[in-house]
Tab-separated table of C-alpha atoms in Angstrom:
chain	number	residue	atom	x	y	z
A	162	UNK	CA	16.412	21.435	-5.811
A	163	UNK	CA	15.629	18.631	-8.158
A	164	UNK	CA	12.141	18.214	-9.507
A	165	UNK	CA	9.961	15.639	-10.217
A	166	UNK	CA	6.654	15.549	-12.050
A	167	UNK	CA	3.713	13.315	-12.063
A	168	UNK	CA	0.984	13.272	-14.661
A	169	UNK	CA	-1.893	13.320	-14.362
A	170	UNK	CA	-2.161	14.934	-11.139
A	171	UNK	CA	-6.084	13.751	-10.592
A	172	UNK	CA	-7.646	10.624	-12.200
A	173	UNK	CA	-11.655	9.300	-12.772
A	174	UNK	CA	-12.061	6.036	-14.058
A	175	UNK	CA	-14.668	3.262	-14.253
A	176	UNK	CA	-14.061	0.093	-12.584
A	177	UNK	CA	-12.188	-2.573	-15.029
A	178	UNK	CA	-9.983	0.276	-17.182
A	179	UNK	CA	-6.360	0.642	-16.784
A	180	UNK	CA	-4.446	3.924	-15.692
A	181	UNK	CA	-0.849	4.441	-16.808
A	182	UNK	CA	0.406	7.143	-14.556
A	183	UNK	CA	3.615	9.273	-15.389
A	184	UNK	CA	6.533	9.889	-13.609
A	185	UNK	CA	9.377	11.954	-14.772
A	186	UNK	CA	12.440	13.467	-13.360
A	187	UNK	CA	12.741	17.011	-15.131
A	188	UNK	CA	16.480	18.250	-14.419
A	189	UNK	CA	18.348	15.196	-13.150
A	190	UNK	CA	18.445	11.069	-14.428
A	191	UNK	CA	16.901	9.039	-12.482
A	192	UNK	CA	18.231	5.588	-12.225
A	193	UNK	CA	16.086	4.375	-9.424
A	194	UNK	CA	12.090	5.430	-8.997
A	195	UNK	CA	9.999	4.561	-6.038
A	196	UNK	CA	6.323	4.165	-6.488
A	197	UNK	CA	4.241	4.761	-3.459
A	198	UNK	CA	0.490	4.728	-2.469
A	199	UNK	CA	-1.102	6.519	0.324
A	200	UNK	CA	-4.453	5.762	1.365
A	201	UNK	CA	-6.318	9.044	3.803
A	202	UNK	CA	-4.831	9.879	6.495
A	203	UNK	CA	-2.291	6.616	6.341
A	204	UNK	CA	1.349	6.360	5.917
A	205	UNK	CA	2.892	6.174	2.579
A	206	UNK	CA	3.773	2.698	1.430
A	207	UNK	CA	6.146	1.466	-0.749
A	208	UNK	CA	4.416	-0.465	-3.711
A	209	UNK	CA	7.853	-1.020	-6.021
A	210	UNK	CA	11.261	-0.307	-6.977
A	211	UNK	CA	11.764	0.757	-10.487
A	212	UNK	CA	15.034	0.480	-12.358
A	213	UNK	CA	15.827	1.952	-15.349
A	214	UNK	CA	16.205	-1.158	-17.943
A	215	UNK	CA	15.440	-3.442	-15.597
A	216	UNK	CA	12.081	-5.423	-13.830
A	217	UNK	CA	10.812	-3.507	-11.336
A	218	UNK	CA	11.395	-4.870	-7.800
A	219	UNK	CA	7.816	-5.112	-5.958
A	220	UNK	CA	7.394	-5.336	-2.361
A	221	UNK	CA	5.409	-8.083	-0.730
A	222	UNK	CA	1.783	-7.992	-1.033
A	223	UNK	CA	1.963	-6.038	-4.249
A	224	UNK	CA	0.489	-7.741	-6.928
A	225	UNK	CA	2.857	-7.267	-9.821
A	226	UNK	CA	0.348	-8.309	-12.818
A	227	UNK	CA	-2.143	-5.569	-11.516
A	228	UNK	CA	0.293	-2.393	-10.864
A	229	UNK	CA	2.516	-3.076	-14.440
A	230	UNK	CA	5.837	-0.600	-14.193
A	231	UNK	CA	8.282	0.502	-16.657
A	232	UNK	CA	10.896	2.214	-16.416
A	233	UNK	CA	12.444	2.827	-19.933
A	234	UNK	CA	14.355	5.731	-19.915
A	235	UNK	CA	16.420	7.807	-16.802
A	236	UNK	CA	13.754	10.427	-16.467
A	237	UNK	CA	10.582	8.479	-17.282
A	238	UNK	CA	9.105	5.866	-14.920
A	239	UNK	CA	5.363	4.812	-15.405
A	240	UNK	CA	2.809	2.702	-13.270
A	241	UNK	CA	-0.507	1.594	-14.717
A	242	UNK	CA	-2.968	-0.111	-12.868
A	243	UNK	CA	-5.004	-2.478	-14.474
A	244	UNK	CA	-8.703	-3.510	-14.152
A	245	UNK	CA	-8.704	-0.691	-11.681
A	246	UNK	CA	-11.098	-1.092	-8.901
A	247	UNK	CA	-12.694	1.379	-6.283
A	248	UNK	CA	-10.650	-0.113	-3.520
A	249	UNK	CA	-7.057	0.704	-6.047
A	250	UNK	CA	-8.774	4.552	-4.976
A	251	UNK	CA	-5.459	6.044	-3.731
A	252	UNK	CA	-3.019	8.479	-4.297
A	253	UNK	CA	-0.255	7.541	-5.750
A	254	UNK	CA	3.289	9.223	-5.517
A	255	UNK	CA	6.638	8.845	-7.096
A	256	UNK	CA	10.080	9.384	-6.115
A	257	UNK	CA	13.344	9.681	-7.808
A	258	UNK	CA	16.891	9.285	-6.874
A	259	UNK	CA	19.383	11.156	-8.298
A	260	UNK	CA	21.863	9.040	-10.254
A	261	UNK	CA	24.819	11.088	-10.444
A	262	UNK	CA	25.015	12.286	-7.299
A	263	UNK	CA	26.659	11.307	-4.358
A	264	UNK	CA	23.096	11.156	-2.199
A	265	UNK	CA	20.498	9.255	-0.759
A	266	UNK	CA	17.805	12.362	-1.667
A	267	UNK	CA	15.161	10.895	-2.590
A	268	UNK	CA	12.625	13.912	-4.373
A	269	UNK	CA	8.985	12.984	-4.498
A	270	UNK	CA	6.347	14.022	-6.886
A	271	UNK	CA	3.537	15.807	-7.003
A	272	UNK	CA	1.133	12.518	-6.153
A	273	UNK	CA	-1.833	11.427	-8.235
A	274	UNK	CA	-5.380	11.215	-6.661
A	275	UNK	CA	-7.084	8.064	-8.542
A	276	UNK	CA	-10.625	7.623	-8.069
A	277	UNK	CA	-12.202	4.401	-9.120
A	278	UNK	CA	-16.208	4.316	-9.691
B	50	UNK	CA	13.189	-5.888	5.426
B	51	UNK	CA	12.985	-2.646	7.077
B	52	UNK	CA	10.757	-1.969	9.729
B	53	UNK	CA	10.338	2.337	10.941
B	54	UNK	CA	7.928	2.828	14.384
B	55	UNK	CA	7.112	5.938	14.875
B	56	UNK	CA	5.276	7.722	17.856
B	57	UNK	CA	3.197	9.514	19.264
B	58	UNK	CA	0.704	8.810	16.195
B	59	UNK	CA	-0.556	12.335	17.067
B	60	UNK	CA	0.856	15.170	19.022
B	61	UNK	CA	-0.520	18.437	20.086
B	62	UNK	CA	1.649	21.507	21.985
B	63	UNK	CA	1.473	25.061	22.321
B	64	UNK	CA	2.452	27.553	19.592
B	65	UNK	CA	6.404	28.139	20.911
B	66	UNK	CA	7.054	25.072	22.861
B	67	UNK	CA	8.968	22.548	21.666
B	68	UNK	CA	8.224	18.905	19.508
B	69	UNK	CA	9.624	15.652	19.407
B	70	UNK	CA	9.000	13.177	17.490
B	71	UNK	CA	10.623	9.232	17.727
B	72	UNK	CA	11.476	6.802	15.352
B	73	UNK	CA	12.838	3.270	15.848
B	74	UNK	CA	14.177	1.351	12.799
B	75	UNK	CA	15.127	-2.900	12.520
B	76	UNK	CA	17.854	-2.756	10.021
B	77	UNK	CA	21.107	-2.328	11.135
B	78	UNK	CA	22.430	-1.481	8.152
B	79	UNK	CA	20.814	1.355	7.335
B	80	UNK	CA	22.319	4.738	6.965
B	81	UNK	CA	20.124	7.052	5.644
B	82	UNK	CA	17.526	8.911	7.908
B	83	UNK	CA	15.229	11.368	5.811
B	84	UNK	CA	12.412	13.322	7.565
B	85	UNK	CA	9.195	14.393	5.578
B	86	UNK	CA	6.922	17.082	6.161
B	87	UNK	CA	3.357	16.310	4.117
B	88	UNK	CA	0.499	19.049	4.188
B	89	UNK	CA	-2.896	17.691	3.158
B	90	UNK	CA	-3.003	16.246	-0.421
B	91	UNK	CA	0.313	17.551	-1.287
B	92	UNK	CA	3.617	15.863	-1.288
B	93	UNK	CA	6.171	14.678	1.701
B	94	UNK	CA	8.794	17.400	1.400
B	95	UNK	CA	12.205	17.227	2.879
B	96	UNK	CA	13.085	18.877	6.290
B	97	UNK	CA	15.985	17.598	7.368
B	98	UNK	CA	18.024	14.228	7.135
B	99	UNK	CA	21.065	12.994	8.868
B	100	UNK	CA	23.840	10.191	7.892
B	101	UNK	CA	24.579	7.146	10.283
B	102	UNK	CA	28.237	9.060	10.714
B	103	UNK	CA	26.787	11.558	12.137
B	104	UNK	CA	24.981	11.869	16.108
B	105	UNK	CA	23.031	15.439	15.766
B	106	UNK	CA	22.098	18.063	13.026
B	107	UNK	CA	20.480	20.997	13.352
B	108	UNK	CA	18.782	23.322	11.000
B	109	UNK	CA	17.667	26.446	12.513
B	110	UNK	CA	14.335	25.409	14.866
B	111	UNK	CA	15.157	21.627	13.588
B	112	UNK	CA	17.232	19.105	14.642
B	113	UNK	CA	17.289	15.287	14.525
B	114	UNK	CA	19.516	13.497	16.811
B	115	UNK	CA	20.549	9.578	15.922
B	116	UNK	CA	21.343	6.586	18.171
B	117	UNK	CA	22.556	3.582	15.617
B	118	UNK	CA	23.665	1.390	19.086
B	119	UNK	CA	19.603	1.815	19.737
B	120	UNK	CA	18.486	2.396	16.368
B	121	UNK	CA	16.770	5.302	17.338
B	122	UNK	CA	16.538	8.876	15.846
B	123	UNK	CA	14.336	12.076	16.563
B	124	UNK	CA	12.862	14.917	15.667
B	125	UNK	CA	12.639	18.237	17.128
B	126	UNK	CA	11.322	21.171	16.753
B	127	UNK	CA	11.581	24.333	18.772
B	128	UNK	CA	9.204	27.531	19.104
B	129	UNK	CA	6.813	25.878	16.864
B	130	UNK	CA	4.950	28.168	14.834
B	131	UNK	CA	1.121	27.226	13.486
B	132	UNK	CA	2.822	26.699	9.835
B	133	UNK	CA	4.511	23.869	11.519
B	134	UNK	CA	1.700	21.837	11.869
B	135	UNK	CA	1.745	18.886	9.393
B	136	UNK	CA	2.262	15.062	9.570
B	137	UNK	CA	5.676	14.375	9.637
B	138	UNK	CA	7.234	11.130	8.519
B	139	UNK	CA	10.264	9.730	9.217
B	140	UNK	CA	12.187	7.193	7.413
B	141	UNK	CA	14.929	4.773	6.615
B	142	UNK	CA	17.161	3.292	4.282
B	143	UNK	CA	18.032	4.348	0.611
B	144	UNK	CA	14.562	2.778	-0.544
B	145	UNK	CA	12.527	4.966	2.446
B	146	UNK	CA	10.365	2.872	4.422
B	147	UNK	CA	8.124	5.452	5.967
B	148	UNK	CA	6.885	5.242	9.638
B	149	UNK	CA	3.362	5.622	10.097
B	150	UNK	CA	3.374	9.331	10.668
B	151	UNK	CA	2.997	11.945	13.091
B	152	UNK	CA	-0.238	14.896	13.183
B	153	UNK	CA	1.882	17.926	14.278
B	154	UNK	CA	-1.229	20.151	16.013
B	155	UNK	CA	0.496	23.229	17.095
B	156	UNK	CA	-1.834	25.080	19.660
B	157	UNK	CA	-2.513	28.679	19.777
């Protein structure tokens, strides 16, 4: 099946830095990526849709000045929070849809654990 | 926007009886119905999904059965094993809305 990456998989930070966290699509292009958060033992929620060339579409409640996304080439999507702080402590996982097929797969990442002091 | 209950929140059975799991969804035009398997700190992997054209699939000891008049679906699994406990998610729509999630105990 199609695999997606996420870099890095485990992130320490002090409060007020930025994180830029890496999503790529290894064998397939990836017009759409999803960027999700999932606090313990909590559902994963939808922070944004990313499109390749395009503003990424944020859900409600989502601040889009603090979780900056780009999404600048088919198998690269990143999300960077800024002026991280310990309640951004999450873990954060992509997904990508396949482009070119004829699907609605959607094939998650790895996740990122973020850990703000 | 999309809207996915799911229940029970948390569901315990013996090892070889059988699981369900329920989701109800608000839009009506969705037609996409992905379920997710997610062990601790790893990702939601894909078990089994099913297309609004179609009522029932079934994948060896899983099947999910959909009701778009009652925008409904579910999840079952038979002769659980202990490597089927897990939270599963269900979800909805080409950009997945996840429900809240299910802890799969399976009981020895």
């Amino acid at each position: 099946g199609a695999v997606v990456s996420q870099h890095p998989s485990w992130v320490i930070c002090k409060s007020g830095t930025s994180v830029k966290i890496e999503c790529r699509s290894l064998d397939f292009q990836a017009t759409t990526m999803f960027w999700y958060r999932q606090f313990p033992k909590q559902s994963l929620m939808l922070m944004a849709t990313s499109n390749e060339g395009s503003k990424a579409t944020y859900e409600q409640g989502v601040e889009k000045d603090k979780f900056l996304i780009n999404h600048a080439s088919l198998t690269l999507s990143t999300l960077t929070v800024t002026s991280a702080h310990p309640e951004d402590s999450s873990f954060y996982i992509c997904s990508a849809r396949d482009g070119q097929g004829h699907t609605d797969t959607q094939y998650f990442g790895p996740g990122t654990r973020l850990t703000v002091l | 926007g999309e809207n996915v209950e799911q229940h029970p929140s948390t569901l315990s059975v013996q090892e070889g009886d059988s699981a369900v799991i329920k989701c109800t969804y608000s839009d009506s035009a969705s037609n996409y119905f992905p379920w997710y398997k997610q062990e601790l700190g790893k990702r939601p992997q894909l078990i089994i999904d099913i297309r609004s054209n179609v009522g029932e699939k079934k994948d060896q000891r899983i099947a999910v059965t959909l009701n778009k008049t009652a925008k409904h679906f579910s999840l079952h699994i038979t002769e659980t094993q202990p490597e089927d406990s897990a939270v599963y998610f269900c979800a909805a729509s080409t950009k997945i809305i996840f429900g809240k999630g299910t802890r799969l105990h399976i009981l020895p």
